Coordinates of C-alpha atoms in Angstrom, one line a residue:
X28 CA -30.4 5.9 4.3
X29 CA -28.4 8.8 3.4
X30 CA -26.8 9.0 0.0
X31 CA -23.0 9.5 0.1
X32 CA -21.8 8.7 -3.4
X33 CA -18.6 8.9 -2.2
X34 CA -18.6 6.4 0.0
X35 CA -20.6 3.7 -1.8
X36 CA -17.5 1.8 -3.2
X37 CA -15.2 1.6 0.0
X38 CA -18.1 0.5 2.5
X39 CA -19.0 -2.8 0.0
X40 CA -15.0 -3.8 -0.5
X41 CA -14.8 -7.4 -0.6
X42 CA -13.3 -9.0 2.5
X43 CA -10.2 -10.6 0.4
X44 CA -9.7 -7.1 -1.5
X45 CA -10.2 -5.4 2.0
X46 CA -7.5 -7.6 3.8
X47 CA -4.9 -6.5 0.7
X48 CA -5.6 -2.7 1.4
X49 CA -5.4 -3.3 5.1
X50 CA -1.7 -4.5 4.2
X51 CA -0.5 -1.8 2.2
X52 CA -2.2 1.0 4.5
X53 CA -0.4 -0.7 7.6
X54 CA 2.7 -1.0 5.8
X55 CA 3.0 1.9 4.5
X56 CA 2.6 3.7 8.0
X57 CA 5.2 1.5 9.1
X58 CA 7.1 3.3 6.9
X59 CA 6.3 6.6 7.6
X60 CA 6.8 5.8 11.8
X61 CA 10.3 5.5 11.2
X62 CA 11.4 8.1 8.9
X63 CA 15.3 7.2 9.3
X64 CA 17.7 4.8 8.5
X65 CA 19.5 3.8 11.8
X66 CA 22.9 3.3 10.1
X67 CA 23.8 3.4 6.4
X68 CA 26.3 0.0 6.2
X69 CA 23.7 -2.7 7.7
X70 CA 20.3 -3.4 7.4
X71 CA 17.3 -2.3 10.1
X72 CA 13.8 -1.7 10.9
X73 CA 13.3 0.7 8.3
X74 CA 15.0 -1.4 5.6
X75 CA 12.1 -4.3 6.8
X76 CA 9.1 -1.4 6.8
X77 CA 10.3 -0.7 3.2
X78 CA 9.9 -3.9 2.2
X79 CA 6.9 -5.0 3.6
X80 CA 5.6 -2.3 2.7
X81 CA 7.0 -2.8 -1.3
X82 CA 5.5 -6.4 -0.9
X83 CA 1.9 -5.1 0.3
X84 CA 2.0 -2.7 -2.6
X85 CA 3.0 -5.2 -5.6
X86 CA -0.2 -7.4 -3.9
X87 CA -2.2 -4.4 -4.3
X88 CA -1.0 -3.8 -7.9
X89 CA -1.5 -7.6 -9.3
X90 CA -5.4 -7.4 -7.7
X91 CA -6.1 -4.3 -9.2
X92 CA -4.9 -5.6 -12.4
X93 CA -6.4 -8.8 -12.4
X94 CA -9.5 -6.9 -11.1
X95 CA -12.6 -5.4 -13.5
X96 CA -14.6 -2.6 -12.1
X97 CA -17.5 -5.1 -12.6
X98 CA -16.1 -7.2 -10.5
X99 CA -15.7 -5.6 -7.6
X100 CA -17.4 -2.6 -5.7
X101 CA -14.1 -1.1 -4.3
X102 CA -12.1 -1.0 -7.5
X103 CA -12.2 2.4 -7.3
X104 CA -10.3 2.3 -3.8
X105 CA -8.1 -0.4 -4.5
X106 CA -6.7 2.2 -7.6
X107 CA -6.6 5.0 -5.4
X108 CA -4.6 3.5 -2.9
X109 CA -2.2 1.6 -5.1
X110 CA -1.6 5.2 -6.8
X111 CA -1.0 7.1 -3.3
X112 CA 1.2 4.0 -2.2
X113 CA 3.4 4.4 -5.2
X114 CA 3.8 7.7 -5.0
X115 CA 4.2 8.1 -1.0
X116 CA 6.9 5.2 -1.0
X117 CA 8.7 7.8 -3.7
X118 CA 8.0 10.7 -2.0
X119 CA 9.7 8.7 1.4
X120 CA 12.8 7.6 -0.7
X121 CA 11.2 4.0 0.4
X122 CA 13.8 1.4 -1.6
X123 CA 15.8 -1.7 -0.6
X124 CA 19.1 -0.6 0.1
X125 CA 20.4 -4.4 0.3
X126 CA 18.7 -6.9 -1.9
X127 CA 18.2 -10.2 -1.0
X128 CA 21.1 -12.2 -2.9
X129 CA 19.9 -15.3 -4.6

């Protein structure tokens, strides 16, 4: 078996941890496929990309934080992706531009 040190923590991800940076990866493309709000006085698809992709990434945040390295072999991967979601969803202007009211 070939050693590739950098590899070793995202090919034994658990299947649960796995599933949560499935999410965030898919809803963060999501995101980036549509680049544009369609009109600025209603919601649309990009206003629902944002925030699935804003739910995927507070999931990804609460198991990284309730994660120990011990406890699982892609905590390493699950901080690297949390880190490039928050800072691509910035870097898209990726907000909710009309919150739920309660």
């Amino acid at each position: 078996m070939e050693f590739q040190p950098h590899r070793r923590g995202l090919d034994r991800v658990d299947d649960g941890t796995g599933w949560v940076l499935a999410d965030a990866l898919d809803g963060l493309a999501r995101v980036v496929r549509i680049p544009y709000h369609a009109t600025d006085d209603a919601p649309d698809d990009r206003d629902a990309a944002i925030a699935d992709a804003l739910s995927a990434r507070t999931r990804l945040t609460t198991l990284l934080r309730a994660s120990e390295v011990a406890d699982d072999e892609g905590f390493f991967a699950l901080g690297a992706v949390a880190v490039g979601m928050h800072r691509s969803l910035e870097a898209l202007e990726a907000w909710v531009r009309f919150p739920q009211s309660a």
